[in-house]
Coordinates of C-alpha atoms in Angstrom, one line a residue:
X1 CA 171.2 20.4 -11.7
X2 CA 167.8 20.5 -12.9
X3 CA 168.2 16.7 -14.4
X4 CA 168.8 15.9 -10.9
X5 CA 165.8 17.2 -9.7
X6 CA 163.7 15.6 -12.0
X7 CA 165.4 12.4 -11.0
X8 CA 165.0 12.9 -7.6
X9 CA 161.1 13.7 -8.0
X10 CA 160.6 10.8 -10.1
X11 CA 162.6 8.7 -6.8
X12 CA 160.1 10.7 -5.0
X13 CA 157.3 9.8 -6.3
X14 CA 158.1 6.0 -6.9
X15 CA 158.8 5.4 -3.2
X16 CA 155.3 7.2 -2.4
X17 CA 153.7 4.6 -4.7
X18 CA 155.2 1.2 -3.3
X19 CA 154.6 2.9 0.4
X20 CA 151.0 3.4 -0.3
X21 CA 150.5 0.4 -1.7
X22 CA 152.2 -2.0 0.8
X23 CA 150.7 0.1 3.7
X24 CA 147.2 -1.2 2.2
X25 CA 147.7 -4.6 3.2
X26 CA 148.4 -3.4 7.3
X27 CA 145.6 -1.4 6.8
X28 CA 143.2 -4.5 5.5
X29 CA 144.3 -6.9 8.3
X30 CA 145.0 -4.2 11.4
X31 CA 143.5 -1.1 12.9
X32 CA 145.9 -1.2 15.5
X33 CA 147.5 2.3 15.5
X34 CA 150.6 1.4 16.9
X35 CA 151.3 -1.4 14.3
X36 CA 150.2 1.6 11.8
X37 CA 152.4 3.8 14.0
X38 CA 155.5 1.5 13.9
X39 CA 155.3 0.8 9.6
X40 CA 155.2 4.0 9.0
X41 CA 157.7 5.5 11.2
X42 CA 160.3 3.1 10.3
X43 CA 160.3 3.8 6.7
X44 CA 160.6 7.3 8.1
X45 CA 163.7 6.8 9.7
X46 CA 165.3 4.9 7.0
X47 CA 164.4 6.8 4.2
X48 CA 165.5 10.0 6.3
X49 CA 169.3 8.4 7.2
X50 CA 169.6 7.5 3.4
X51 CA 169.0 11.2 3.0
X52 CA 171.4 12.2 5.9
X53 CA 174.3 10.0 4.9
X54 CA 173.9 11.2 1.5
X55 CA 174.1 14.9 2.2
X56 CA 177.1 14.5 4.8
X57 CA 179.1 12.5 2.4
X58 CA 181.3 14.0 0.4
X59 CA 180.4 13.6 -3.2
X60 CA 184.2 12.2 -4.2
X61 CA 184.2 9.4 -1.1
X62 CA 182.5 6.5 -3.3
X63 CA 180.8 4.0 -1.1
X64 CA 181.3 4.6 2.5
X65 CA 180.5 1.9 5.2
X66 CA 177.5 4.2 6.3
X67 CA 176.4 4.5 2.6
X68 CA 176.5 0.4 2.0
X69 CA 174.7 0.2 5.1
X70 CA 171.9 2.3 4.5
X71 CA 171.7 1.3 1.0
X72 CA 171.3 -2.5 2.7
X73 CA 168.4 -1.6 5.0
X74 CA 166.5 0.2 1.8
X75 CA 166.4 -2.6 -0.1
X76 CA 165.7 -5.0 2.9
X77 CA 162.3 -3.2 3.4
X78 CA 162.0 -2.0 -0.4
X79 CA 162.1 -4.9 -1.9
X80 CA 159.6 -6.9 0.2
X81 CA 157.2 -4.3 -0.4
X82 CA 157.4 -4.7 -4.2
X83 CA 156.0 -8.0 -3.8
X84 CA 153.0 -6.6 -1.5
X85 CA 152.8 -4.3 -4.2
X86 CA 151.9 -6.7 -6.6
X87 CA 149.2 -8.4 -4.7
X88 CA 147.5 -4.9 -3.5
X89 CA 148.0 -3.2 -6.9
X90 CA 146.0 -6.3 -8.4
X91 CA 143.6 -6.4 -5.4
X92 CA 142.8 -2.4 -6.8
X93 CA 142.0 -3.6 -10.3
X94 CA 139.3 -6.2 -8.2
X95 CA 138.4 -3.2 -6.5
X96 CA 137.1 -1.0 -9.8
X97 CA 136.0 -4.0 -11.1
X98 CA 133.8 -4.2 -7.5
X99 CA 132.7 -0.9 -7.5
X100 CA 131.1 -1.5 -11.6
X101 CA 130.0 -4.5 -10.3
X102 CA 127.9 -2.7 -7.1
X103 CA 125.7 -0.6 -9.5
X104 CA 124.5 -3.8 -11.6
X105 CA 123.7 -5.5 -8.3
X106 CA 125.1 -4.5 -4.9
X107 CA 124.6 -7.6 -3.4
X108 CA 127.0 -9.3 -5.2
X109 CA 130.4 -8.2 -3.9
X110 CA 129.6 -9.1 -0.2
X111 CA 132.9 -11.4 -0.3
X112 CA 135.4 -9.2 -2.0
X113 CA 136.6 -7.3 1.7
X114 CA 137.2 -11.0 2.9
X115 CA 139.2 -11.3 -0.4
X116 CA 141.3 -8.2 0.7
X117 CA 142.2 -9.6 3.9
X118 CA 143.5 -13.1 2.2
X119 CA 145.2 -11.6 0.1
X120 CA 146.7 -8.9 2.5
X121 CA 147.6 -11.9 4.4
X122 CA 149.1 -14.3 2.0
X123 CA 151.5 -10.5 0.4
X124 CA 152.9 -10.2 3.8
X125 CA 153.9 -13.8 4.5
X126 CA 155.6 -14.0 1.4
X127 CA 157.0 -10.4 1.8
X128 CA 158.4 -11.7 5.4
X129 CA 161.0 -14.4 3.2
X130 CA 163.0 -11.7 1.7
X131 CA 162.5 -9.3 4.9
X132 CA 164.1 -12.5 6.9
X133 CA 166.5 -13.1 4.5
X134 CA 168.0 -9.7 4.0
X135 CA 168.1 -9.0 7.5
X136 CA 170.3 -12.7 7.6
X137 CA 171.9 -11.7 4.5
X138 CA 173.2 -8.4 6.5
X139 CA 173.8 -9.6 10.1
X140 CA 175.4 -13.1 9.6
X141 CA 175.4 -13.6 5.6
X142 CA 178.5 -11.7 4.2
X143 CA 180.8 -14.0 7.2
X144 CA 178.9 -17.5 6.1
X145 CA 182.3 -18.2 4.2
X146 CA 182.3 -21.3 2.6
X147 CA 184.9 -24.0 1.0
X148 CA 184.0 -25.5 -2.5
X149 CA 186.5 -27.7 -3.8
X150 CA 187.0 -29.2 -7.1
X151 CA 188.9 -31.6 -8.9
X152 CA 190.0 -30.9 -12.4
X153 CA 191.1 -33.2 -14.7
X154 CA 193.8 -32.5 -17.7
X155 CA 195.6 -34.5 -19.7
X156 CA 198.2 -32.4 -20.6
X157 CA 199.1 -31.1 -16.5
X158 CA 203.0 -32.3 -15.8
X159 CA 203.1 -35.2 -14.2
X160 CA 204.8 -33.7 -10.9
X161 CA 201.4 -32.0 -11.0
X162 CA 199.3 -34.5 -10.2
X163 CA 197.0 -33.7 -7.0
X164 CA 198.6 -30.4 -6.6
X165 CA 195.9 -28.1 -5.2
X166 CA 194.9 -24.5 -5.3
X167 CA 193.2 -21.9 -3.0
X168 CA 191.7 -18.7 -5.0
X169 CA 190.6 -16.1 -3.1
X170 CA 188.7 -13.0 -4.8
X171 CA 187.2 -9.8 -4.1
X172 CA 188.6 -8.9 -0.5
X173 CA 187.0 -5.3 -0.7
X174 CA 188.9 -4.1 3.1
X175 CA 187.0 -0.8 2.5
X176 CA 183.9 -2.4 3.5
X177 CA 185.3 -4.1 6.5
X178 CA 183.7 -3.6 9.8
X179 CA 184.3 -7.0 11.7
X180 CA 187.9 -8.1 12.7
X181 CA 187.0 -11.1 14.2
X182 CA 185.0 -12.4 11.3
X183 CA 187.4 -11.5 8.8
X184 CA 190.1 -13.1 11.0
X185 CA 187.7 -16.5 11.1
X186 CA 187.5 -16.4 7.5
X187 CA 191.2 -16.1 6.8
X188 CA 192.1 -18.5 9.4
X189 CA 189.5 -20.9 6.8
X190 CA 191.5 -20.3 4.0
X191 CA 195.2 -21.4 6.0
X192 CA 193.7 -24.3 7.0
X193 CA 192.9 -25.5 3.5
X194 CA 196.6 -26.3 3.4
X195 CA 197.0 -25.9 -0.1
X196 CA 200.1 -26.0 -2.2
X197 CA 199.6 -22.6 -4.1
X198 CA 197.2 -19.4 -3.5
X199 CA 196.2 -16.9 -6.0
X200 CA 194.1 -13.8 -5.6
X201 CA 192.6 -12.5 -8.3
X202 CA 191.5 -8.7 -7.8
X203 CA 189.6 -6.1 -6.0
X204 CA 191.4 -6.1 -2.6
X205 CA 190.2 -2.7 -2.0
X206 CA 186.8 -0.4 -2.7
X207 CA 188.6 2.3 -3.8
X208 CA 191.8 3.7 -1.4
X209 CA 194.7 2.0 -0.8
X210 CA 194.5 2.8 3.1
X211 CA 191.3 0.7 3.1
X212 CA 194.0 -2.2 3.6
X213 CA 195.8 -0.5 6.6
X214 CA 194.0 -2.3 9.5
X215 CA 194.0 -5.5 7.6
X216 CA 197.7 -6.3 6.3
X217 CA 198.6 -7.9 9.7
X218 CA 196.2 -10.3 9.3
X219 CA 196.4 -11.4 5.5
X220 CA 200.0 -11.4 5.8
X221 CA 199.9 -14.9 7.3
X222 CA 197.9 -16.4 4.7
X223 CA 200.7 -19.3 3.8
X224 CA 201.3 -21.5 0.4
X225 CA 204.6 -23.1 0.1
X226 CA 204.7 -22.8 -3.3
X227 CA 203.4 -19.2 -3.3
X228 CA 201.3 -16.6 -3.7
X229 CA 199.9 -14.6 -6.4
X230 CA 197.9 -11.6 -7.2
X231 CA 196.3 -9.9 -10.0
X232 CA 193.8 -6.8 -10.0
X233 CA 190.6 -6.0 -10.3
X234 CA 188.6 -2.6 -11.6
X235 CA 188.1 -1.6 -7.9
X236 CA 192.0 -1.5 -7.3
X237 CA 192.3 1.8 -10.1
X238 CA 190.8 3.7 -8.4
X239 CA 188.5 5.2 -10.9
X240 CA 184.9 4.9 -8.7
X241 CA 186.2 8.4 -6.4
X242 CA 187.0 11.7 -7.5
X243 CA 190.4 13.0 -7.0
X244 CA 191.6 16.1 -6.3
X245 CA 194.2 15.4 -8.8
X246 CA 195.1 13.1 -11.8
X247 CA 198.3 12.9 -10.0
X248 CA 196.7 11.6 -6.5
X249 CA 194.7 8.9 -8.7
X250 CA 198.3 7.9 -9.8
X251 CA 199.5 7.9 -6.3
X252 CA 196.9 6.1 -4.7
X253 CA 196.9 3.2 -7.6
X254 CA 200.8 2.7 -6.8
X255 CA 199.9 2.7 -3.0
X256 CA 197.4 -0.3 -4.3
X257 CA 200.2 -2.2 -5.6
X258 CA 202.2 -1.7 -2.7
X259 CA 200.1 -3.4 -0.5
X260 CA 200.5 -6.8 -1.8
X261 CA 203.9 -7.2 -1.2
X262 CA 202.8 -6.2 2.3
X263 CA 200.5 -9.0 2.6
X264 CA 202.7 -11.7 0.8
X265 CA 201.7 -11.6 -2.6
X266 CA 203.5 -11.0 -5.7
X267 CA 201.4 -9.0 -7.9
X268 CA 201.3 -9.9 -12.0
X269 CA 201.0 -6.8 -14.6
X270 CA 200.3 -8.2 -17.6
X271 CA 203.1 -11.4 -17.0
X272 CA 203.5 -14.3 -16.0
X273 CA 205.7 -16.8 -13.6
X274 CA 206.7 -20.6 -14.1
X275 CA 205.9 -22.4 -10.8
X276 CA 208.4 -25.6 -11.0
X277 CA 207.5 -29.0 -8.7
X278 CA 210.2 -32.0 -9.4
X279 CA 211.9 -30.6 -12.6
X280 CA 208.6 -29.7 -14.5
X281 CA 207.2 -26.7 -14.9
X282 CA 203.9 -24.7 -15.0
X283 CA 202.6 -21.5 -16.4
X284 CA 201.1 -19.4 -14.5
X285 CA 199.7 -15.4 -16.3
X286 CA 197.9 -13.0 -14.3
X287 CA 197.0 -9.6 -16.5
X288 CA 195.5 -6.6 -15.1
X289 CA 192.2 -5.7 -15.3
X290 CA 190.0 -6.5 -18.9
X291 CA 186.4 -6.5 -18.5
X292 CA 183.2 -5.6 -20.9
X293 CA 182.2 -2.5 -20.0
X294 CA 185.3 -1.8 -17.6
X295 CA 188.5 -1.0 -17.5
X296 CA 190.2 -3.0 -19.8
X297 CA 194.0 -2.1 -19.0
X298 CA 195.1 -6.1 -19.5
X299 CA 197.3 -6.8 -22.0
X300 CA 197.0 -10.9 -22.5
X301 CA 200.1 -11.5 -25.1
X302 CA 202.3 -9.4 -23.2
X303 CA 201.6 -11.5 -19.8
X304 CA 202.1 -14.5 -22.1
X305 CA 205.5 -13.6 -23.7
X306 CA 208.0 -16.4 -24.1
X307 CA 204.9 -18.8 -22.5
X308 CA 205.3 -21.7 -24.9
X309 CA 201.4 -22.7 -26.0
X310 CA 202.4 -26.4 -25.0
X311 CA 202.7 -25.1 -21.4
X312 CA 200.0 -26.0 -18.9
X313 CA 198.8 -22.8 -18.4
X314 CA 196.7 -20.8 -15.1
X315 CA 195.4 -17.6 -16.3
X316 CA 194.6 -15.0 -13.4
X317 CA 192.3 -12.0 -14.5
X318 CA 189.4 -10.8 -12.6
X319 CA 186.6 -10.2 -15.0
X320 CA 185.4 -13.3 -16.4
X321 CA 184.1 -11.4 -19.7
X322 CA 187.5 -11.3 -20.5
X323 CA 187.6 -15.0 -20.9
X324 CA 184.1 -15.0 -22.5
X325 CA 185.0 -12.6 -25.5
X326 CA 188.9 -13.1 -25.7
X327 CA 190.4 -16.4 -23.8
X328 CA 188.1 -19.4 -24.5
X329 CA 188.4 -19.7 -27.6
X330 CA 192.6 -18.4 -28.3
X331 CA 194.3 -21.5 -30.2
X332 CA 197.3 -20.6 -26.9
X333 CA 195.1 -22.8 -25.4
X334 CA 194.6 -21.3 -21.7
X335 CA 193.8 -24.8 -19.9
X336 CA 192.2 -23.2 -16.3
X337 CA 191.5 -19.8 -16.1
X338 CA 190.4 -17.7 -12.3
X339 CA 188.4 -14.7 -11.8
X340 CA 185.9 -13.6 -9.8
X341 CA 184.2 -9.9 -10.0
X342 CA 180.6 -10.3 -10.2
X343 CA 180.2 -11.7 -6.3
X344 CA 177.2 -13.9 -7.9
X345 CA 175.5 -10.2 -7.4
X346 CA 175.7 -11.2 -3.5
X347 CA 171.7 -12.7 -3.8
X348 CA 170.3 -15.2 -5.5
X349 CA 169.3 -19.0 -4.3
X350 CA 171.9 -21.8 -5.1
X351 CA 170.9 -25.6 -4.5
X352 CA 173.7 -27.8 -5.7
X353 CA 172.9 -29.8 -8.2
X354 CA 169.4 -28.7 -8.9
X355 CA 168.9 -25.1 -9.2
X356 CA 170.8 -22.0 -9.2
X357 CA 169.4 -18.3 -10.0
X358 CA 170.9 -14.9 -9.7
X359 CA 170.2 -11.5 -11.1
X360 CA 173.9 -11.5 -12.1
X361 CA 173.2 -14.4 -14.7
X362 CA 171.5 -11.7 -16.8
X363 CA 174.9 -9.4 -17.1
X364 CA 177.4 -12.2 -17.2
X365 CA 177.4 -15.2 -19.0
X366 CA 179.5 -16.7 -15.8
X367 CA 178.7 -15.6 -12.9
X368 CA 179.9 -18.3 -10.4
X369 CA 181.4 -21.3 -10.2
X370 CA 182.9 -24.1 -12.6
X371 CA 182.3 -23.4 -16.3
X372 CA 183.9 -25.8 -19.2
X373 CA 184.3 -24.7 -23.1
X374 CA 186.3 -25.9 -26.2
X375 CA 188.2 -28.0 -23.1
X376 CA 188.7 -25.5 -20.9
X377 CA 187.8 -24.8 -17.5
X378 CA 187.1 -21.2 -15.7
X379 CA 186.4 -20.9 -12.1
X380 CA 184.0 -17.6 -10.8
X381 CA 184.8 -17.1 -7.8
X382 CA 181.9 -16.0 -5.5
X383 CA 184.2 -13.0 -3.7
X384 CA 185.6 -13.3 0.0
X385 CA 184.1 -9.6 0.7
X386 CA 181.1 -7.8 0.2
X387 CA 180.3 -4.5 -1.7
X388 CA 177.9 -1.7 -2.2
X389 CA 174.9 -4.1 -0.4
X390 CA 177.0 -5.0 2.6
X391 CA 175.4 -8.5 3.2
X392 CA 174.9 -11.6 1.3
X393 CA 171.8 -13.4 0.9
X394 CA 171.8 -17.2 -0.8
X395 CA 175.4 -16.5 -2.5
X396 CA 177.9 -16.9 0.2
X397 CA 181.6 -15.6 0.2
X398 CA 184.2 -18.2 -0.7
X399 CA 187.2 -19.9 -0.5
X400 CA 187.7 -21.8 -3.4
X401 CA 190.2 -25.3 -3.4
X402 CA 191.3 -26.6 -7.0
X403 CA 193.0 -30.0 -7.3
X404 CA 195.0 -30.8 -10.0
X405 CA 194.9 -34.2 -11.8
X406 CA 196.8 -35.9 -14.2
X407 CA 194.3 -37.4 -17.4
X408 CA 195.0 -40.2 -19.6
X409 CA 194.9 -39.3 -22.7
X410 CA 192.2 -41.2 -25.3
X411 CA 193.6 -43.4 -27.6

């Protein structure tokens, strides 16, 4: 209990800091009181619902919707003071250096409270970029669902699979949920990609399997003639809430597994399934759950027992660390491989073709999109839902088309 309570006064104290700080730029530019008035109180009420919601909520119910929510509005006005912070804490340093300055010659720092102001000024413009963002990110972010569609080329694919496409969906996370006719919008997006196969590839819930229960009507008509498939991820264990029991954990995990034959979707455990077009044949492996630092329950040669290495070969698995320290490389050769997992951190600033950034680069090697190694191909899937910050702000959630092509091979 007591390491608590030193964490919570170092919290304490660190909040105090960037709140002084950041309340010196309104205090440079305005003396209105009830600009003052309004700052102030609204980090009040914030910081006192994060403090609410966190004493109401029982300690074993993980990440509630209330939680994410709060959680979201502290960083969308924490984070933009961070960056005031760093223009008034150096503004401070200017300010010491004034005040030695004044007993030289106190005629010589007659410019620096204009300096202030600028630089008050220019601290909470930029400050206003993340404010707006996060707010978007929160309101109308998390439903910006977008398409991205590739076209992979393999000269080994069958023949009879030559332009046969695939939708991979990722990270569904139903606990955090709050918008029906969003949701609805963004699985009506995926049906109308019309593709010939769909694969989901793990975390359909936070944490309980009745996260799912308002939402199996509707994911139940997501439609692939050829199938779909399902693997899952860490969230589906069940090992982020405390249970009464180890036998309720055990319960709820089989309630997990029941759900995707609910919705459609036959679930891989560490196996596989040959999908067959005109006499030929593919491979396709989903294991559970293997992640760095995670639960790393997959078992990859089981899910690839009596796979012949000449196959063409889809691996499902939902951590792509998985295929970083134990896939890339395997001489069983595991041509295109899904996951999805990191969300792309839900932040970050993506311009195609030119930039890309995300705080989730520095944890995983792949973090979104189309990667290629030793000839073969992984796709990071950006995540259809949202977690723990329950918005999305530059990374959007995604619905992610594959197209198959046949290669000729190089002389």
């Amino acid at each position: 209990m007591s390491r608590w309570i030193i964490v919570i006064i170092i919290f304490s104290v660190i909040i105090f800091a960037v709140e002084f700080y950041a309340f010196q730029a309104i205090k440079a530019i305005t003396k209105n009181k009830i600009i003052r008035g309004i700052w102030i109180l609204s980090a009040i009420v914030i910081y006192g619902y994060f403090i609410y919601v966190l004493y109401v909520t029982p300690s074993g119910a993980g990440q509630t919707n209330a939680f994410q929510l709060v959680s979201g509005f502290m960083l969308t006005i924490l984070i933009p003071k961070l960056l005031i912070v760093a223009f008034m804490f150096g503004e401070d340093i200017f300010r010491v250096f004034k005040k030695g300055l004044s007993w030289i010659s106190p005629g010589a720092t007659a410019d620096f409270e204009g300096r202030r102001i600028f630089l008050s000024k220019i601290a909470l413009g930029l400050a206003a970029i993340p404010f707006a963002s996060f707010i978007y990110g929160i309101v109308q972010g998390r439903y910006n669902f977008k398409v991205l569609k590739y076209q992979l080329t393999f000269e080994d694919l069958p023949d009879a699979f030559n332009g046969f496409k695939i939708t991979q969906i990722s990270d569904i996370h139903s606990g955090s949920f709050t918008n029906k006719e969003k949701i609805q919008y963004g699985v009506d997006l995926i049906n109308e990609q019309e593709t010939d196969l769909m694969l989901f590839t793990g975390d359909l819930v936070n944490n309980k399997a009745d996260e799912m229960d308002d939402w199996i009507d509707m994911f139940k008509t997501l439609h692939a003639p050829y199938g779909k498939f399902s693997v899952l991820g860490n969230h589906d264990y069940g090992d982020y809430v405390e249970w009464d029991t180890p036998a309720d954990k055990l319960k709820n995990f089989q309630a997990v597994k029941d759900v995707h034959p609910k919705i459609g979707f036959e679930l891989l455990l560490d196996e596989h399934r040959y999908i067959e077009k005109d006499g030929q044949k593919l491979a396709l492996i989903g294991v559970e759950n293997w992640g760095k630092g995670f639960n790393q329950a997959g078992d990859l040669q089981k899910a690839s027992e009596n796979v012949s290495k000449e196959d063409f070969k889809i691996l499902m698995t939902h951590d792509p660390s998985h295929w970083e320290f134990q896939v890339k490389e395997d001489d069983f050769n595991y041509q295109l491989t899904l996951s999805g997992h990191t969300h792309g951190l839900q932040m970050g600033i993506e311009i195609p073709g030119f930039f890309r950034w995300s705080p989730s680069q520095y944890i995983y090697k792949q973090w979104a999109g189309l990667y290629q190694e030793f000839g073969r191909f992984i796709n990071v899937n950006r995540g259809f839902g949202y977690h723990a910050f329950p918005g999305r702000v530059g990374i959007w959630p995604e619905v992610t088309v594959i197209e198959l092509k046949k290669g000729v091979k190089k002389a």
